[in-house]
CSV table of C-alpha atoms in Angstrom, one decimal:
chain,number,residue,atom,x,y,z
A,1,UNK,CA,-78.5,257.8,76.2
A,2,UNK,CA,-81.3,258.2,73.6
A,3,UNK,CA,-82.3,255.1,71.8
A,4,UNK,CA,-83.1,254.8,68.1
A,5,UNK,CA,-85.6,257.5,67.2
A,6,UNK,CA,-88.1,257.0,64.4
A,7,UNK,CA,-90.6,259.4,62.9
A,8,UNK,CA,-93.4,259.5,62.2
A,9,UNK,CA,-94.9,257.0,64.7
A,10,UNK,CA,-98.0,256.7,62.6
A,11,UNK,CA,-98.8,257.6,59.1
A,12,UNK,CA,-102.0,257.2,57.1
A,13,UNK,CA,-101.8,258.1,53.5
A,14,UNK,CA,-103.6,257.4,50.2
A,15,UNK,CA,-102.4,255.1,47.5
A,16,UNK,CA,-100.0,256.8,45.1
A,17,UNK,CA,-98.7,259.3,47.7
A,18,UNK,CA,-95.0,259.5,48.6
A,19,UNK,CA,-94.1,258.3,52.1
A,20,UNK,CA,-90.8,259.2,53.9
A,21,UNK,CA,-89.8,257.5,57.1
A,22,UNK,CA,-87.0,258.8,59.2
A,23,UNK,CA,-84.5,257.3,61.6
A,24,UNK,CA,-81.8,258.5,63.9
A,25,UNK,CA,-79.6,255.7,65.1
A,26,UNK,CA,-77.8,255.5,68.4
A,27,UNK,CA,-74.8,257.7,68.4
A,28,UNK,CA,-71.6,255.7,67.7
A,29,UNK,CA,-73.4,252.8,66.1
A,30,UNK,CA,-71.8,251.8,62.8
A,31,UNK,CA,-74.7,249.7,61.4
A,32,UNK,CA,-78.2,250.7,60.6
A,33,UNK,CA,-81.0,248.4,59.5
A,34,UNK,CA,-84.5,248.9,58.0
A,35,UNK,CA,-87.0,246.1,58.7
A,36,UNK,CA,-90.7,245.8,57.7
A,37,UNK,CA,-93.1,243.7,59.9
A,38,UNK,CA,-96.5,242.3,58.8
A,39,UNK,CA,-98.6,239.6,60.3
A,40,UNK,CA,-98.1,237.4,57.3
A,41,UNK,CA,-94.4,237.7,56.7
A,42,UNK,CA,-93.0,238.7,60.1
A,43,UNK,CA,-89.9,240.9,60.3
A,44,UNK,CA,-88.2,241.3,56.9
A,45,UNK,CA,-84.9,242.9,56.4
A,46,UNK,CA,-85.1,245.5,53.7
A,47,UNK,CA,-81.7,247.1,53.7
A,48,UNK,CA,-78.7,247.7,55.9
A,49,UNK,CA,-75.9,250.2,56.0
A,50,UNK,CA,-72.4,250.1,57.4
A,51,UNK,CA,-70.7,253.5,58.0
A,52,UNK,CA,-73.4,255.1,55.9
A,53,UNK,CA,-72.8,252.8,52.9
A,54,UNK,CA,-75.6,250.5,51.8
A,55,UNK,CA,-74.3,246.9,52.1
A,56,UNK,CA,-77.3,244.7,51.2
A,57,UNK,CA,-80.5,246.0,49.7
A,58,UNK,CA,-81.7,242.6,48.4
A,59,UNK,CA,-84.7,242.8,50.6
A,60,UNK,CA,-86.0,246.0,49.1
A,61,UNK,CA,-89.3,244.9,47.5
A,62,UNK,CA,-89.1,246.9,44.3
A,63,UNK,CA,-88.0,250.1,42.8
A,64,UNK,CA,-90.7,252.1,44.6
A,65,UNK,CA,-88.6,251.7,47.7
A,66,UNK,CA,-85.4,253.6,48.3
A,67,UNK,CA,-83.2,254.3,51.3
A,68,UNK,CA,-80.5,256.7,52.0
A,69,UNK,CA,-78.1,257.5,54.8
A,70,UNK,CA,-76.5,260.9,54.1
A,71,UNK,CA,-74.6,260.9,57.4
A,72,UNK,CA,-74.0,258.8,60.5
A,73,UNK,CA,-77.0,260.2,62.4
A,74,UNK,CA,-79.8,260.1,59.9
A,75,UNK,CA,-81.4,257.7,57.5
A,76,UNK,CA,-84.6,257.8,55.4
A,77,UNK,CA,-86.8,255.1,53.8
A,78,UNK,CA,-88.9,256.4,51.0
A,79,UNK,CA,-91.8,254.7,49.2
A,80,UNK,CA,-93.0,256.3,46.0
A,81,UNK,CA,-95.7,255.7,44.9
A,82,UNK,CA,-97.2,253.9,47.9
A,83,UNK,CA,-99.6,251.0,47.6
A,84,UNK,CA,-102.0,249.4,50.1
A,85,UNK,CA,-99.8,246.3,50.3
A,86,UNK,CA,-97.0,248.5,51.8
A,87,UNK,CA,-99.1,248.9,55.0
A,88,UNK,CA,-96.9,247.5,57.8
A,89,UNK,CA,-94.8,248.6,60.7
A,90,UNK,CA,-91.4,249.8,59.6
A,91,UNK,CA,-88.6,249.4,62.1
A,92,UNK,CA,-85.2,251.0,62.1
A,93,UNK,CA,-82.4,249.4,64.2
A,94,UNK,CA,-78.8,250.0,64.9
A,95,UNK,CA,-75.9,248.1,66.4
A,96,UNK,CA,-72.4,249.2,67.4
A,97,UNK,CA,-70.2,247.2,64.9
A,98,UNK,CA,-67.4,244.7,64.9
A,99,UNK,CA,-66.8,242.9,68.1
A,100,UNK,CA,-70.2,243.8,69.5
A,101,UNK,CA,-72.6,241.2,70.9
A,102,UNK,CA,-74.8,241.3,67.8
A,103,UNK,CA,-77.7,242.9,69.7
A,104,UNK,CA,-79.9,245.1,67.6
A,105,UNK,CA,-81.4,248.2,69.1
A,106,UNK,CA,-84.8,248.9,67.6
A,107,UNK,CA,-86.7,252.1,67.4
A,108,UNK,CA,-90.4,252.1,68.3
A,109,UNK,CA,-91.4,251.7,64.7
A,110,UNK,CA,-93.4,253.7,62.1
A,111,UNK,CA,-96.9,252.2,61.5
A,112,UNK,CA,-97.9,252.9,57.9
A,113,UNK,CA,-101.4,252.5,56.6
A,114,UNK,CA,-101.9,253.1,52.9
A,115,UNK,CA,-105.6,253.4,51.9
B,1,UNK,CA,-87.9,226.6,52.6
B,2,UNK,CA,-87.7,229.7,54.8
B,3,UNK,CA,-84.4,230.6,56.3
B,4,UNK,CA,-85.7,230.6,59.8
B,5,UNK,CA,-88.9,228.8,60.8
B,6,UNK,CA,-90.9,228.9,64.0
B,7,UNK,CA,-94.2,227.5,65.1
B,8,UNK,CA,-96.4,230.6,65.3
B,9,UNK,CA,-98.4,229.2,68.2
B,10,UNK,CA,-100.1,230.5,70.2
B,11,UNK,CA,-98.9,228.5,73.2
B,12,UNK,CA,-101.4,229.0,76.0
B,13,UNK,CA,-100.0,227.9,79.3
B,14,UNK,CA,-101.0,228.4,83.0
B,15,UNK,CA,-98.8,230.3,85.3
B,16,UNK,CA,-96.0,228.1,86.7
B,17,UNK,CA,-95.8,225.9,83.7
B,18,UNK,CA,-92.7,225.1,81.7
B,19,UNK,CA,-92.8,225.8,78.0
B,20,UNK,CA,-90.4,225.2,75.2
B,21,UNK,CA,-90.1,226.7,71.7
B,22,UNK,CA,-87.9,225.5,68.8
B,23,UNK,CA,-86.6,227.3,65.8
B,24,UNK,CA,-85.0,225.7,62.8
B,25,UNK,CA,-82.6,227.4,60.4
B,26,UNK,CA,-81.5,226.4,56.9
B,27,UNK,CA,-78.1,228.0,56.5
B,28,UNK,CA,-75.5,225.7,58.1
B,29,UNK,CA,-72.9,228.6,58.0
B,30,UNK,CA,-74.9,230.5,60.6
B,31,UNK,CA,-72.7,231.7,63.4
B,32,UNK,CA,-74.7,233.7,65.9
B,33,UNK,CA,-78.1,233.0,67.4
B,34,UNK,CA,-80.4,235.0,69.5
B,35,UNK,CA,-83.8,235.0,71.1
B,36,UNK,CA,-85.7,238.3,71.0
B,37,UNK,CA,-89.0,239.2,72.8
B,38,UNK,CA,-91.6,241.4,71.3
B,39,UNK,CA,-94.6,242.7,73.3
B,40,UNK,CA,-97.8,243.6,71.5
B,41,UNK,CA,-97.3,246.7,69.3
B,42,UNK,CA,-93.8,247.2,70.6
B,43,UNK,CA,-90.4,246.8,69.1
B,44,UNK,CA,-88.4,243.6,69.5
B,45,UNK,CA,-85.8,243.5,72.3
B,46,UNK,CA,-83.0,241.1,72.9
B,47,UNK,CA,-83.9,238.4,75.4
B,48,UNK,CA,-80.7,236.3,75.3
B,49,UNK,CA,-77.9,235.2,73.0
B,50,UNK,CA,-77.6,231.4,72.3
B,51,UNK,CA,-74.1,229.9,72.9
B,52,UNK,CA,-72.9,226.6,71.5
B,53,UNK,CA,-72.7,225.0,75.0
B,54,UNK,CA,-76.2,226.3,75.9
B,55,UNK,CA,-76.8,229.0,78.4
B,56,UNK,CA,-79.2,230.0,81.2
B,57,UNK,CA,-80.5,233.3,82.4
B,58,UNK,CA,-82.8,232.9,85.4
B,59,UNK,CA,-85.9,231.0,84.3
B,60,UNK,CA,-84.8,231.0,80.6
B,61,UNK,CA,-82.5,228.4,79.0
B,62,UNK,CA,-81.3,228.5,75.4
B,63,UNK,CA,-79.7,225.7,73.5
B,64,UNK,CA,-78.2,225.2,70.1
B,65,UNK,CA,-78.1,222.0,68.1
B,66,UNK,CA,-75.8,222.6,65.1
B,67,UNK,CA,-76.2,219.1,63.8
B,68,UNK,CA,-79.9,219.4,63.4
B,69,UNK,CA,-79.8,223.1,62.8
B,70,UNK,CA,-82.2,224.3,65.5
B,71,UNK,CA,-82.2,226.4,68.6
B,72,UNK,CA,-84.5,226.2,71.5
B,73,UNK,CA,-85.8,228.3,74.3
B,74,UNK,CA,-87.1,226.9,77.6
B,75,UNK,CA,-89.1,229.0,80.0
B,76,UNK,CA,-89.6,227.6,83.5
B,77,UNK,CA,-92.2,228.7,86.1
B,78,UNK,CA,-94.0,230.9,83.5
B,79,UNK,CA,-95.2,234.3,84.7
B,80,UNK,CA,-98.1,236.4,83.3
B,81,UNK,CA,-95.5,238.9,82.2
B,82,UNK,CA,-93.9,236.3,80.0
B,83,UNK,CA,-96.8,236.7,77.6
B,84,UNK,CA,-95.3,238.0,74.4
B,85,UNK,CA,-94.0,236.8,71.0
B,86,UNK,CA,-90.6,235.2,71.0
B,87,UNK,CA,-88.5,235.6,67.8
B,88,UNK,CA,-85.5,233.6,67.0
B,89,UNK,CA,-82.7,235.3,65.1
B,90,UNK,CA,-80.0,233.6,63.0
B,91,UNK,CA,-76.9,235.4,61.6
B,92,UNK,CA,-75.1,233.9,58.6
B,93,UNK,CA,-74.0,237.4,57.7
B,94,UNK,CA,-77.1,239.5,58.5
B,95,UNK,CA,-79.7,239.1,61.2
B,96,UNK,CA,-82.6,237.0,60.0
B,97,UNK,CA,-85.7,236.9,62.1
B,98,UNK,CA,-88.2,234.1,62.4
B,99,UNK,CA,-91.9,235.0,62.3
B,100,UNK,CA,-92.2,234.4,66.0
B,101,UNK,CA,-94.0,232.2,68.5
B,102,UNK,CA,-96.7,233.7,70.5
B,103,UNK,CA,-96.9,232.8,74.2
B,104,UNK,CA,-100.0,233.5,76.3
B,105,UNK,CA,-99.7,232.7,80.0
B,106,UNK,CA,-103.0,232.6,81.9
B,107,UNK,CA,-103.7,232.8,85.7
């Protein structure tokens, strides 16, 4: 089975540009998570969805960040406008749902550099 | 206080050594606990769950102390391939990751 698929793997952009990160979770998984990882702050949960519905977005840094999950097989994280402090690795992860082991399955990450 | 705290290390140990990491958490309602491993420039992957009675998986032993609100990971007979960052994860309702402890095993 395919794992969690993220794109792009790397993105370099200039301050002020819009950035869209994409994620395809593992088929059949009910939960999808977006994390951001930096050296200083580690892995931070930005938002998570259950059955395509956003459950907790308290980790989204500010209004420049938005996330959607239009269907069970696709999610996007958008930053508009981007700033240099948004530079990080953004991970998408999924897990099956109730009764599972709690294990999160991560994608390989999208490394974002904002100049 | 951070929800989950770990010593960032690095822990530099020779092959064959035993090394232990602790992780403290602040939410006493936390129910599930895990250790994840992250290799350099890779995604985190589950190493093992942590059960109330403690559990072992080969050279790895995980323990939970609810009274003092910490979990631990013990690695025996360290291998070069154990070099990685070890992240503890606590679940009150959502999975919260510690910042990780870096382990470097040298020959």
